[in-house]
Short mmCIF file of N, CA and C in Angstrom, two decimals:
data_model
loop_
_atom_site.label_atom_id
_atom_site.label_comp_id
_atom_site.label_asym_id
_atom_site.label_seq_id
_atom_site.Cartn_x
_atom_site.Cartn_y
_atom_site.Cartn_z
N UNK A 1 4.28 22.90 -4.90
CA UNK A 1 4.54 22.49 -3.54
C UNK A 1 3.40 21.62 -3.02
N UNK A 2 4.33 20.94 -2.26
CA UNK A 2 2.84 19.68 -1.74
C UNK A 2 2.03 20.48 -0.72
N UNK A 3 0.99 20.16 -0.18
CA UNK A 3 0.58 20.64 1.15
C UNK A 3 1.02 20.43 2.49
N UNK A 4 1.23 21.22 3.52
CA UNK A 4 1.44 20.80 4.34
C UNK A 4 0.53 19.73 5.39
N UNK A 5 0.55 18.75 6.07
CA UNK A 5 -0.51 18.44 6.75
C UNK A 5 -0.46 19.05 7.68
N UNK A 6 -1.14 18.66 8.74
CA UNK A 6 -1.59 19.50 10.24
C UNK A 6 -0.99 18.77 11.32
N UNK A 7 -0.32 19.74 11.88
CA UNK A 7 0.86 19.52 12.98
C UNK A 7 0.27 18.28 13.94
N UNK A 8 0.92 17.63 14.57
CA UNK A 8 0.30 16.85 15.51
C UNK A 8 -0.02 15.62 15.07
N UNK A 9 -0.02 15.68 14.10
CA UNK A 9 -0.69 14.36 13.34
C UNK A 9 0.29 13.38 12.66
N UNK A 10 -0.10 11.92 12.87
CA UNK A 10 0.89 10.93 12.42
C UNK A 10 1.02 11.42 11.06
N UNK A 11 0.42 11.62 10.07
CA UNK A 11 0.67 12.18 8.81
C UNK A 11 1.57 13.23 8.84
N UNK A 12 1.43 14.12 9.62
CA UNK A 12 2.36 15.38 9.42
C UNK A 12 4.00 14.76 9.70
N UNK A 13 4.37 13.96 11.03
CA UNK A 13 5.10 13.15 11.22
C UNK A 13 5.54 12.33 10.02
N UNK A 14 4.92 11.61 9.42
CA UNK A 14 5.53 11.28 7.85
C UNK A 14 5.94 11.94 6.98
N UNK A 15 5.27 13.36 6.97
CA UNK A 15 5.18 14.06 5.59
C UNK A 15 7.18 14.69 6.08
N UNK A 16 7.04 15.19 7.47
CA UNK A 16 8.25 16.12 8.08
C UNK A 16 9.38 15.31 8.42
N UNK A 17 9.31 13.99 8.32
CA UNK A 17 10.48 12.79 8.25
C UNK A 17 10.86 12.81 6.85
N UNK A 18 9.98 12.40 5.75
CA UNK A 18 10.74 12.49 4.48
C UNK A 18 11.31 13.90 4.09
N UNK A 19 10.40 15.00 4.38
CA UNK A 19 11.58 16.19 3.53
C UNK A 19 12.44 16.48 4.15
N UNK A 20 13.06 15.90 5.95
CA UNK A 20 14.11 15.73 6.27
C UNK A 20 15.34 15.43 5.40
N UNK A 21 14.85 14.14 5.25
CA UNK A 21 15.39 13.30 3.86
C UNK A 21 16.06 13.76 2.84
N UNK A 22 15.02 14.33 2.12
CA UNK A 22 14.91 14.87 0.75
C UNK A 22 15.95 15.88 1.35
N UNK A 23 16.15 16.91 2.68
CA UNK A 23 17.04 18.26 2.66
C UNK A 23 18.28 17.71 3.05
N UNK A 24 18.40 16.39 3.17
CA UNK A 24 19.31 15.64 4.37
C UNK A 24 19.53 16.04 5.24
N UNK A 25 18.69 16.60 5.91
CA UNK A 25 18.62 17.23 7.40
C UNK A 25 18.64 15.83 8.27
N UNK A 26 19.83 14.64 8.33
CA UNK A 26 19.19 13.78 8.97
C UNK A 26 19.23 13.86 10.71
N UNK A 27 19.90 14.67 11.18
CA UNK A 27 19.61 14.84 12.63
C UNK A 27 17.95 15.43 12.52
N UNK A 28 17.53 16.12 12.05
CA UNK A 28 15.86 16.39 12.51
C UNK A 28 15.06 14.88 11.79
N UNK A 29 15.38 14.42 11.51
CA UNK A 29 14.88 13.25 10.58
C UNK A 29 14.72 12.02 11.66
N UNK A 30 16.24 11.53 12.12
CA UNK A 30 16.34 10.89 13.31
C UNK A 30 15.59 11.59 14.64
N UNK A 31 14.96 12.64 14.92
CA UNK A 31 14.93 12.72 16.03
C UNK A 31 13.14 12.57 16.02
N UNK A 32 12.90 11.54 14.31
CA UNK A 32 11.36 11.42 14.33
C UNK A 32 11.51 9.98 15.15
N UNK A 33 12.72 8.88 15.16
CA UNK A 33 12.63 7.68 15.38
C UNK A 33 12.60 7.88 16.84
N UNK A 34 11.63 6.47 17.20
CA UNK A 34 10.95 6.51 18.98
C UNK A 34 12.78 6.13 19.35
N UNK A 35 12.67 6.67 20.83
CA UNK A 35 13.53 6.27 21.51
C UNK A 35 14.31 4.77 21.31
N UNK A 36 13.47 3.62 21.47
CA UNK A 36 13.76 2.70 21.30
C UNK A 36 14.70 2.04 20.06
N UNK A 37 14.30 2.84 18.89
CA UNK A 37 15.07 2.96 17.74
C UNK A 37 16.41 3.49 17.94
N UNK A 38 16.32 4.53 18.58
CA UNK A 38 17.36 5.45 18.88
C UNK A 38 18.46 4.99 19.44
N UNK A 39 18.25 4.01 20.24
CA UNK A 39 18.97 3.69 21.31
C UNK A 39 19.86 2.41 20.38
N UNK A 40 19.14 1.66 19.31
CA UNK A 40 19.99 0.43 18.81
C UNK A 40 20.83 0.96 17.50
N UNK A 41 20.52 2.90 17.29
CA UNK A 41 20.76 3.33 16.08
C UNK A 41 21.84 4.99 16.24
N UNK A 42 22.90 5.51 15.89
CA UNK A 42 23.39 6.55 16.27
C UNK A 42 23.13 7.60 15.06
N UNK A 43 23.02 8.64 15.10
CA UNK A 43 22.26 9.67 14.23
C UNK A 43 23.90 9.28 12.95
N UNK A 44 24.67 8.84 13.51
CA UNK A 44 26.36 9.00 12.36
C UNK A 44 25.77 7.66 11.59
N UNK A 45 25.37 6.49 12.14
CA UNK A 45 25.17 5.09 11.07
C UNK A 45 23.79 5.37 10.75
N UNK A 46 22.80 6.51 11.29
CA UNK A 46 21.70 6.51 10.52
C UNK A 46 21.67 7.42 9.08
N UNK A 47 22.67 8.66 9.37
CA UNK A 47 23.08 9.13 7.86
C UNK A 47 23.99 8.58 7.02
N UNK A 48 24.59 7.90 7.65
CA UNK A 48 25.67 7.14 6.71
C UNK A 48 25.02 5.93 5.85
N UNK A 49 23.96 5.64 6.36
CA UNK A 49 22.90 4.25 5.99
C UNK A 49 22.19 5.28 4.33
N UNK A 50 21.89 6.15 4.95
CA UNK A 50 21.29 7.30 3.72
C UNK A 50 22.11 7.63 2.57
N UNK A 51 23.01 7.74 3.14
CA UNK A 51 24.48 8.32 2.13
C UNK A 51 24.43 7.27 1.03
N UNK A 52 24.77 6.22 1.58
CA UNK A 52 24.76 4.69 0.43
C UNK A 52 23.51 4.48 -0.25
N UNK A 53 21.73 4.62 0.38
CA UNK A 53 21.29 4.48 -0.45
C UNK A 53 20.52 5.26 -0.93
N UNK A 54 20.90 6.64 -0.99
CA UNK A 54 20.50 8.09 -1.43
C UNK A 54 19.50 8.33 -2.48
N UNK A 55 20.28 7.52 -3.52
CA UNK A 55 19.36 6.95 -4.99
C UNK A 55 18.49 6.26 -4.91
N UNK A 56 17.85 5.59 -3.86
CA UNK A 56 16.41 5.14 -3.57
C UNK A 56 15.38 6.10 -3.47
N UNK A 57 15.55 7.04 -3.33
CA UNK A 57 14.45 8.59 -3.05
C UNK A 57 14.97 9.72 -3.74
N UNK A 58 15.16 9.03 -4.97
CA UNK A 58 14.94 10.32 -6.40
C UNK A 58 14.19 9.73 -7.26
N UNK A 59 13.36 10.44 -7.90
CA UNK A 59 12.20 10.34 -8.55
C UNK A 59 10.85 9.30 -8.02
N UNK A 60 11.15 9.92 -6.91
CA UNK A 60 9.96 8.92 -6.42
C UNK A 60 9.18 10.54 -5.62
N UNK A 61 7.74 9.66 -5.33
CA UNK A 61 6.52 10.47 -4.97
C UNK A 61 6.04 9.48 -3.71
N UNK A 62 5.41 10.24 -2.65
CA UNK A 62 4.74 9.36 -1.48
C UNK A 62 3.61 10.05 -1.77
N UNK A 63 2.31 9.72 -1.79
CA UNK A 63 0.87 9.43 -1.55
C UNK A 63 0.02 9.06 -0.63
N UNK A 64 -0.51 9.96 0.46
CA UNK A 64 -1.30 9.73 1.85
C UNK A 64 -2.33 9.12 1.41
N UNK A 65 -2.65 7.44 1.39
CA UNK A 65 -4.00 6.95 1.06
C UNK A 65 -5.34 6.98 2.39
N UNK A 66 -4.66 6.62 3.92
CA UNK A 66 -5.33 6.54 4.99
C UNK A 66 -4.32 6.14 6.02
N UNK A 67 -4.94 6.89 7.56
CA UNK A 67 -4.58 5.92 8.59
C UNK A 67 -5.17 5.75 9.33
N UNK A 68 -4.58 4.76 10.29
CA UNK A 68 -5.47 4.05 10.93
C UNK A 68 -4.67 4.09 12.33
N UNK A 69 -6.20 4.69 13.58
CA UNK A 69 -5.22 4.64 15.08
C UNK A 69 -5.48 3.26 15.61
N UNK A 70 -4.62 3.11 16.41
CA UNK A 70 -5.09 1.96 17.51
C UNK A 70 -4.26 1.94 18.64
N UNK A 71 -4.70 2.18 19.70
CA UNK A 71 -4.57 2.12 21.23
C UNK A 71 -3.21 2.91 20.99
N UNK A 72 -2.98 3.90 20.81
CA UNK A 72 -1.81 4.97 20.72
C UNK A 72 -0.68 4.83 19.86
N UNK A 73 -0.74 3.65 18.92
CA UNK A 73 -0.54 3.88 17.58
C UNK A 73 -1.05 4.20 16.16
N UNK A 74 -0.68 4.72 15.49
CA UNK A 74 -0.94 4.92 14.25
C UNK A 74 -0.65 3.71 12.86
N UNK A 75 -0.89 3.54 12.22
CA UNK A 75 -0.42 2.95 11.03
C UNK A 75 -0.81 3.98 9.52
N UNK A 76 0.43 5.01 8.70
CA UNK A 76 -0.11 5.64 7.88
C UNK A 76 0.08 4.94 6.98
N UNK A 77 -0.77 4.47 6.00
CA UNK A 77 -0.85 4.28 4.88
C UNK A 77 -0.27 4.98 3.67
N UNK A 78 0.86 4.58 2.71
CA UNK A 78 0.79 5.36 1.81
C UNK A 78 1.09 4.64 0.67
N UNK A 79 1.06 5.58 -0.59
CA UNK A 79 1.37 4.86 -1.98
C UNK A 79 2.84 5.80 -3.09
N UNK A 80 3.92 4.62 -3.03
CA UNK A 80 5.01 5.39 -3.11
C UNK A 80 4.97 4.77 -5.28
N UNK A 81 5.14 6.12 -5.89
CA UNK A 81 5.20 5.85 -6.87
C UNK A 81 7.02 6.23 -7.57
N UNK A 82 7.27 5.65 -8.05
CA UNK A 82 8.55 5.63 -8.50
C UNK A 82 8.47 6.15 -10.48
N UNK A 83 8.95 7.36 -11.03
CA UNK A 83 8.85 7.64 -12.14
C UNK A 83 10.01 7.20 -12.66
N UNK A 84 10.41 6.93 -14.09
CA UNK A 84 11.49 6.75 -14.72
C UNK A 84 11.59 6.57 -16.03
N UNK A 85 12.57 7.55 -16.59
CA UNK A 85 12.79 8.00 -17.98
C UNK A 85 13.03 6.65 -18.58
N UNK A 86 12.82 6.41 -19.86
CA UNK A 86 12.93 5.33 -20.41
C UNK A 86 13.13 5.74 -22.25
N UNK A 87 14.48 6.03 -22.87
CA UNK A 87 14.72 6.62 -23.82
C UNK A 87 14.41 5.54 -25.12
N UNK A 88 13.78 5.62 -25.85
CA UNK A 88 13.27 6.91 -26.42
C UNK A 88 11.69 6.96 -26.59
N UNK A 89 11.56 6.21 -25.67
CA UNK A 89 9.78 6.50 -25.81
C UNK A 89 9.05 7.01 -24.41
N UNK A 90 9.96 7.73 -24.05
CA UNK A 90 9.09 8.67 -22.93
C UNK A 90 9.46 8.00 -21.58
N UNK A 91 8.29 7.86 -20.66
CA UNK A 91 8.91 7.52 -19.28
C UNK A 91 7.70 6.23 -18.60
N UNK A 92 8.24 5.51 -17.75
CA UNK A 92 7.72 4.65 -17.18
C UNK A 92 7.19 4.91 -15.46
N UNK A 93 6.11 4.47 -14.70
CA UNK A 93 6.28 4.37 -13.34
C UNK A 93 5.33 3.41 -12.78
N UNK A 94 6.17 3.18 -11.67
CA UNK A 94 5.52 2.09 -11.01
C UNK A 94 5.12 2.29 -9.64
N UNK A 95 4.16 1.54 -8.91
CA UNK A 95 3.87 2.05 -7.60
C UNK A 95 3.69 0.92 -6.29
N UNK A 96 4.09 1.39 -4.98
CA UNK A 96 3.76 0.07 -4.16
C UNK A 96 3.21 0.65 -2.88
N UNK A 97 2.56 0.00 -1.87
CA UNK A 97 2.09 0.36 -0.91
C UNK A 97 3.19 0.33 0.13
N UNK A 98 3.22 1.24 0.95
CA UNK A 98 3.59 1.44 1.96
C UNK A 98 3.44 1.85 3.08
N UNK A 99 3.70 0.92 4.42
CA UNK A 99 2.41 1.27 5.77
C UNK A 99 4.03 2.12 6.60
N UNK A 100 3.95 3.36 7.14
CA UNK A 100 4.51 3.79 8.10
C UNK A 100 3.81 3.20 10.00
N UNK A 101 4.55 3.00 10.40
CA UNK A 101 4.03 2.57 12.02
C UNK A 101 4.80 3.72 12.74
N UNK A 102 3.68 4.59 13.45
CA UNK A 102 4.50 5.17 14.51
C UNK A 102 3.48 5.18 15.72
N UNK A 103 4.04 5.39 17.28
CA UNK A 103 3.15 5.68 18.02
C UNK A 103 3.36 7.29 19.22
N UNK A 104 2.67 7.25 19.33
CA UNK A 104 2.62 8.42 21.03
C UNK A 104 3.67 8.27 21.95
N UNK A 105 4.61 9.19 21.99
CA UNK A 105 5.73 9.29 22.41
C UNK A 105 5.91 10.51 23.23
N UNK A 106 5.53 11.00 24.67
CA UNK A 106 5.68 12.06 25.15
C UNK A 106 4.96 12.96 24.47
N UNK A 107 4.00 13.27 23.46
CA UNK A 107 3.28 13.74 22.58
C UNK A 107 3.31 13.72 21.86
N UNK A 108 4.50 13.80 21.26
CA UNK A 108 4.96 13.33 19.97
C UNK A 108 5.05 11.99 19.14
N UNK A 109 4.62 12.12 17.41
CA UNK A 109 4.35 10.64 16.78
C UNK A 109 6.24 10.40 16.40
N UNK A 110 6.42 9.08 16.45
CA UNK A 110 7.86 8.63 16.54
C UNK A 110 7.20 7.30 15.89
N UNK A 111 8.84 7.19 15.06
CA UNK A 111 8.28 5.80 14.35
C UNK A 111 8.86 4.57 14.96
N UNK A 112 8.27 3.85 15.35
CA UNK A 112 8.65 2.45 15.95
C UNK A 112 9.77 1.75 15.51
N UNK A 113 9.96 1.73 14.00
CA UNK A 113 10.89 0.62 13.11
C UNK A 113 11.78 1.75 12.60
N UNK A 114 13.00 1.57 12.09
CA UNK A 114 13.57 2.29 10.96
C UNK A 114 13.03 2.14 9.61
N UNK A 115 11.92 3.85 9.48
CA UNK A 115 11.23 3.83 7.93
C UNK A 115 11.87 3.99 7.01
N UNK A 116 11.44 3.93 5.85
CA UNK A 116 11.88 3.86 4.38
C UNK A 116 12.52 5.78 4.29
N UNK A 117 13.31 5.37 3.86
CA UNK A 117 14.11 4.99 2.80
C UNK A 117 14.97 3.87 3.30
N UNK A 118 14.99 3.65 4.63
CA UNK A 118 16.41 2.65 5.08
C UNK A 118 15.80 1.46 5.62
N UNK A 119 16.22 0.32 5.67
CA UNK A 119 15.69 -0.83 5.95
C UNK A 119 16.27 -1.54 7.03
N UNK A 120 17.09 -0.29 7.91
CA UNK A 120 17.47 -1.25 8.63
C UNK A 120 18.74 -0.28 8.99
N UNK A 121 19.51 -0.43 10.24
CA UNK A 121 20.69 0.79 10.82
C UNK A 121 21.81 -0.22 10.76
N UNK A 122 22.28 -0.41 9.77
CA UNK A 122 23.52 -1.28 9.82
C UNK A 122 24.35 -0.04 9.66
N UNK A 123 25.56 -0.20 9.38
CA UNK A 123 26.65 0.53 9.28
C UNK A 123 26.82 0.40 7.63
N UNK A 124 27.69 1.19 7.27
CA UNK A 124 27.82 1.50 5.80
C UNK A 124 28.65 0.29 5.53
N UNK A 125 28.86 0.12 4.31
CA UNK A 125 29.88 -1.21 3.87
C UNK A 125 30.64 -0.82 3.63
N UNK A 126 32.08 -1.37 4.28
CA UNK A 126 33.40 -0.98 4.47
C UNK A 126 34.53 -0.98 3.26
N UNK A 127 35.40 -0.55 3.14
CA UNK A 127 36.24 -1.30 2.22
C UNK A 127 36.78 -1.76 2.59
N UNK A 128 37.86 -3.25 2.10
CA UNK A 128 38.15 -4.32 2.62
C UNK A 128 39.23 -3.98 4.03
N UNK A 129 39.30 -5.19 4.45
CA UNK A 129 40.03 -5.24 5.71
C UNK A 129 41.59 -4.60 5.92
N UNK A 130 42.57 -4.93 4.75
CA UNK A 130 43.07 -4.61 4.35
C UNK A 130 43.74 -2.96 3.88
N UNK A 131 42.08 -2.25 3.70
CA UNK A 131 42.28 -1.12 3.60
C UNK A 131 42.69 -0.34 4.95
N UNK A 132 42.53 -1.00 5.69
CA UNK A 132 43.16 -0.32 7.27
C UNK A 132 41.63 0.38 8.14
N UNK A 133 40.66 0.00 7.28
CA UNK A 133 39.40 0.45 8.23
C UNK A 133 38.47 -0.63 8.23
N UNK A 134 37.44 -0.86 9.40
CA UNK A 134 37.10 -2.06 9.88
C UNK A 134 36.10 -1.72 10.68
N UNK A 135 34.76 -2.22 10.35
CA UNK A 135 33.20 -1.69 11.29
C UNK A 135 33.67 -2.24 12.54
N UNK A 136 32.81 -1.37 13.60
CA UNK A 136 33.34 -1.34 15.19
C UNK A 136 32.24 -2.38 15.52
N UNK A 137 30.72 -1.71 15.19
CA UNK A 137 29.66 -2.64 15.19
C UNK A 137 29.13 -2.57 13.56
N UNK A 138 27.47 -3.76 14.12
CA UNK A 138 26.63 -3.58 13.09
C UNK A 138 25.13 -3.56 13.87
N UNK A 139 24.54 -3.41 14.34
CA UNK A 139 23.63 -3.48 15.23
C UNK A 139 22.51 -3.53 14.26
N UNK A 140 21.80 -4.44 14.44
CA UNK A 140 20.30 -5.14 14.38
C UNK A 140 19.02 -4.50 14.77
N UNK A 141 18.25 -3.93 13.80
CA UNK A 141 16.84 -3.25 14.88
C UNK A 141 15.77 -3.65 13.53
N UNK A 142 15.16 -3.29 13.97
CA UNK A 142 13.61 -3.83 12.84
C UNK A 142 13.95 -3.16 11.68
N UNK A 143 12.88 -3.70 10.89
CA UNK A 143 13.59 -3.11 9.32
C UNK A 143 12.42 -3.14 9.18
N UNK A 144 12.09 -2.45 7.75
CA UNK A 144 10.77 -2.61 7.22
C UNK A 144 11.10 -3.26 5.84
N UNK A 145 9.51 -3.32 4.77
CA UNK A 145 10.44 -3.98 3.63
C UNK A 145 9.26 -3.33 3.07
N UNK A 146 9.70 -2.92 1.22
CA UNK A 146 9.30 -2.27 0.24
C UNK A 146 10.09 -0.96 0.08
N UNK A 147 8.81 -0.14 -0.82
CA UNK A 147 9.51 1.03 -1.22
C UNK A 147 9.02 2.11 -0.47
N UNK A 148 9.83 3.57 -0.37
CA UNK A 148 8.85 4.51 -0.24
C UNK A 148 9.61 5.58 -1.11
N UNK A 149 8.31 6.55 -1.02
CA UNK A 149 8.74 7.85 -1.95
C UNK A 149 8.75 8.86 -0.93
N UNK A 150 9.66 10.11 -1.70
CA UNK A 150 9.59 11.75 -1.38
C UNK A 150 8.81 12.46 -1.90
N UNK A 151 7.66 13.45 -1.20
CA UNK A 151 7.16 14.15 -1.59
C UNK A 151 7.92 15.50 -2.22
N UNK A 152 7.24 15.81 -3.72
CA UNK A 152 7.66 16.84 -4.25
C UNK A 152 7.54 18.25 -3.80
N UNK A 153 8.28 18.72 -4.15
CA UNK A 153 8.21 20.39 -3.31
C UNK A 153 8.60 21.35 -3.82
#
């Protein structure tokens, strides 16, 4: 089991957003994103965004390198390593940096952008028009770009 970090803290806020994730608990997951997120994003297109890319956060690892405050934001630093079997000579992994942004929100750390695993609150991709179902919206909010990982547990 990983460690827990210490409540209160933009780290702990990262660490308790991904094993959201990882449990698909995504209503406690969403209720890390700041208001502002919230408002361009509905907790139904923020799990449904997950659902599709689910397989982005298996076999991956997140890594607390540092963060950094500034004027009531945070920026956590981390390093998301991605493992993968590779037959028949054992396994491969690769790794990339990844900055979480969240700030001070009624006391609480909330993340500014929609974080990784999702890049963004579009709606799921439909099947064709034809099929008799048809997105209502697609709504636009910040995205981030790279990878991130789940901590093991």
């Amino acid at each position: 089991d990983d460690e827990t970090l210490e409540e209160g803290t933009p780290e702990r806020a990262v660490q308790a957003f991904l094993r959201a994730i990882k449990d698909e608990d995504y209503i406690a997951a969403y209720a890390f994103l700041s208001r502002e997120v919230r408002e361009g994003c509905t907790v139904e297109e923020f799990a449904t965004r997950n659902i599709i890319s689910d397989d982005i956060t298996r076999d991956r690892r997140v890594t607390l390198l540092k963060t950094r405050l500034l004027n009531g934001s945070a920026i956590v630093e981390t390093r998301i390593t991605r493992f993968e079997a590779s037959e028949p000579f054992g396994a491969s992994q690769d790794s990339v940096k990844q900055p979480f942004t969240l700030r001070l929100e009624q006391g609480e750390w909330r993340f500014v952008n929609v974080p990784w695993p999702y890049f963004g609150c579009e709606e799921a991709i439909f099947p064709p028009a034809e099929a008799g179902i048809a997105p209502v919206r697609t709504p636009a909010t910040t995205s981030t770009h790279g990878a991130h990982e789940l901590p093991n547990e």
